[in-house]
Amino acid sequence: MSLKCPFPHIGCENCDCMGITCQHLFPGLKVEWPELRGVSGLEAKRIIENDNPKVTCVLVPQGDGVLHINCCNRVLLRLPANDCPNGPVLNLPQVG
């Protein structure tokens, strides 16, 4: 794991949805941010947590493993391992 981008431990609120299928859990709040692909990880985190204060962004270096559990209180942001946390977001940021 990259020392510049540690994976924080946050409690997981398990759910059986991901992205737009979670919209019913967040009425009036965003659950997907396709426009943030390519944006700096730190900037994307700031925008997402402002748009939806019920989620926490987790910056994850590309190649680091993450359990495949849908957590409705987090958004994973995959970043280049050699440029974390400032590198561009590589995945589609979405709840789950």
mmCIF file of C-alpha atoms in Angstrom:
data_model
loop_
_atom_site.group_PDB
_atom_site.id
_atom_site.type_symbol
_atom_site.label_atom_id
_atom_site.label_comp_id
_atom_site.label_asym_id
_atom_site.label_seq_id
_atom_site.Cartn_x
_atom_site.Cartn_y
_atom_site.Cartn_z
ATOM 1 C CA MET A 1 0.000 0.000 0.000
ATOM 2 C CA SER A 2 1.250 3.475 -0.795
ATOM 3 C CA LEU A 3 2.372 5.473 2.225
ATOM 4 C CA LYS A 4 1.182 8.652 0.537
ATOM 5 C CA CYS A 5 -2.341 7.313 0.159
ATOM 6 C CA PRO A 6 -3.213 5.238 3.225
ATOM 7 C CA PHE A 7 -6.499 3.369 3.199
ATOM 8 C CA PRO A 8 -8.430 4.661 6.211
ATOM 9 C CA HIS A 9 -10.641 2.295 8.142
ATOM 10 C CA ILE A 10 -14.228 3.501 7.957
ATOM 11 C CA GLY A 11 -17.243 1.575 9.095
ATOM 12 C CA CYS A 12 -19.104 -0.021 6.224
ATOM 13 C CA GLU A 13 -22.841 0.404 5.854
ATOM 14 C CA ASN A 14 -23.534 -2.688 3.746
ATOM 15 C CA CYS A 15 -26.048 -2.405 0.958
ATOM 16 C CA ASP A 16 -27.026 -4.327 -2.137
ATOM 17 C CA CYS A 17 -26.753 -1.411 -4.552
ATOM 18 C CA MET A 18 -24.093 0.569 -6.370
ATOM 19 C CA GLY A 19 -24.158 3.925 -8.121
ATOM 20 C CA ILE A 20 -27.519 5.039 -9.473
ATOM 21 C CA THR A 21 -29.276 1.999 -7.994
ATOM 22 C CA CYS A 22 -28.528 3.527 -4.546
ATOM 23 C CA GLN A 23 -30.397 6.755 -5.353
ATOM 24 C CA HIS A 24 -33.352 5.743 -3.160
ATOM 25 C CA LEU A 25 -31.031 5.841 -0.125
ATOM 26 C CA PHE A 26 -29.931 9.417 -0.881
ATOM 27 C CA PRO A 27 -32.968 11.442 -2.010
ATOM 28 C CA GLY A 28 -31.843 14.773 -3.410
ATOM 29 C CA LEU A 29 -28.131 13.871 -3.239
ATOM 30 C CA LYS A 30 -25.718 12.690 -5.922
ATOM 31 C CA VAL A 31 -24.560 9.066 -6.024
ATOM 32 C CA GLU A 32 -22.365 9.097 -9.182
ATOM 33 C CA TRP A 33 -19.769 11.569 -10.434
ATOM 34 C CA PRO A 34 -18.691 10.600 -13.993
ATOM 35 C CA GLU A 35 -17.510 14.172 -14.566
ATOM 36 C CA LEU A 36 -14.763 13.666 -11.960
ATOM 37 C CA ARG A 37 -12.916 10.933 -13.841
ATOM 38 C CA GLY A 38 -9.522 12.474 -14.607
ATOM 39 C CA VAL A 39 -9.765 15.104 -11.846
ATOM 40 C CA SER A 40 -7.188 15.211 -9.027
ATOM 41 C CA GLY A 41 -8.015 12.743 -6.247
ATOM 42 C CA LEU A 42 -8.021 15.395 -3.531
ATOM 43 C CA GLU A 43 -10.247 17.725 -5.558
ATOM 44 C CA ALA A 44 -12.662 14.887 -6.396
ATOM 45 C CA LYS A 45 -12.837 13.934 -2.699
ATOM 46 C CA ARG A 46 -13.675 17.524 -1.744
ATOM 47 C CA ILE A 47 -16.418 17.799 -4.387
ATOM 48 C CA ILE A 48 -18.004 14.413 -3.654
ATOM 49 C CA GLU A 49 -18.104 14.880 0.119
ATOM 50 C CA ASN A 50 -19.606 18.336 -0.416
ATOM 51 C CA ASP A 51 -22.238 17.005 -2.862
ATOM 52 C CA ASN A 52 -23.167 14.086 -0.581
ATOM 53 C CA PRO A 53 -22.196 14.576 3.076
ATOM 54 C CA LYS A 54 -23.409 11.048 3.906
ATOM 55 C CA VAL A 55 -20.409 9.451 2.150
ATOM 56 C CA THR A 56 -16.655 9.397 2.718
ATOM 57 C CA CYS A 57 -14.213 9.147 -0.165
ATOM 58 C CA VAL A 58 -11.393 6.659 0.110
ATOM 59 C CA LEU A 59 -8.301 7.270 -2.022
ATOM 60 C CA VAL A 60 -6.936 3.934 -3.219
ATOM 61 C CA PRO A 61 -3.732 3.509 -5.261
ATOM 62 C CA GLN A 62 -4.313 1.493 -8.456
ATOM 63 C CA GLY A 63 -3.321 -2.105 -7.795
ATOM 64 C CA ASP A 64 -4.108 -2.082 -4.070
ATOM 65 C CA GLY A 65 -6.786 -4.598 -3.157
ATOM 66 C CA VAL A 66 -10.121 -3.629 -1.670
ATOM 67 C CA LEU A 67 -12.745 -6.045 -0.414
ATOM 68 C CA HIS A 68 -15.617 -6.332 -2.866
ATOM 69 C CA ILE A 69 -18.301 -5.210 -0.453
ATOM 70 C CA ASN A 70 -20.838 -2.572 -1.363
ATOM 71 C CA CYS A 71 -20.684 0.131 1.301
ATOM 72 C CA CYS A 72 -23.267 2.854 0.874
ATOM 73 C CA ASN A 73 -21.279 5.281 2.992
ATOM 74 C CA ARG A 74 -18.154 5.325 0.821
ATOM 75 C CA VAL A 75 -16.922 6.219 -2.629
ATOM 76 C CA LEU A 76 -13.677 4.607 -3.790
ATOM 77 C CA LEU A 77 -11.353 6.775 -5.854
ATOM 78 C CA ARG A 78 -8.681 4.785 -7.723
ATOM 79 C CA LEU A 79 -5.547 6.833 -8.385
ATOM 80 C CA PRO A 80 -2.185 6.090 -10.035
ATOM 81 C CA ALA A 81 -0.012 4.355 -7.434
ATOM 82 C CA ASN A 82 2.914 6.651 -8.217
ATOM 83 C CA ASP A 83 0.838 9.835 -7.876
ATOM 84 C CA CYS A 84 -1.523 9.337 -4.972
ATOM 85 C CA PRO A 85 -3.321 11.440 -3.667
ATOM 86 C CA ASN A 86 -2.817 14.101 -6.360
ATOM 87 C CA GLY A 87 -3.140 11.961 -9.480
ATOM 88 C CA PRO A 88 -6.230 11.773 -11.668
ATOM 89 C CA VAL A 89 -9.194 9.615 -10.699
ATOM 90 C CA LEU A 90 -9.091 6.483 -12.892
ATOM 91 C CA ASN A 91 -12.491 4.941 -12.087
ATOM 92 C CA LEU A 92 -16.117 6.072 -12.155
ATOM 93 C CA PRO A 93 -16.698 7.583 -8.708
ATOM 94 C CA GLN A 94 -19.932 6.171 -7.313
ATOM 95 C CA VAL A 95 -21.538 5.165 -4.040
ATOM 96 C CA GLY A 96 -20.990 1.532 -3.194
#
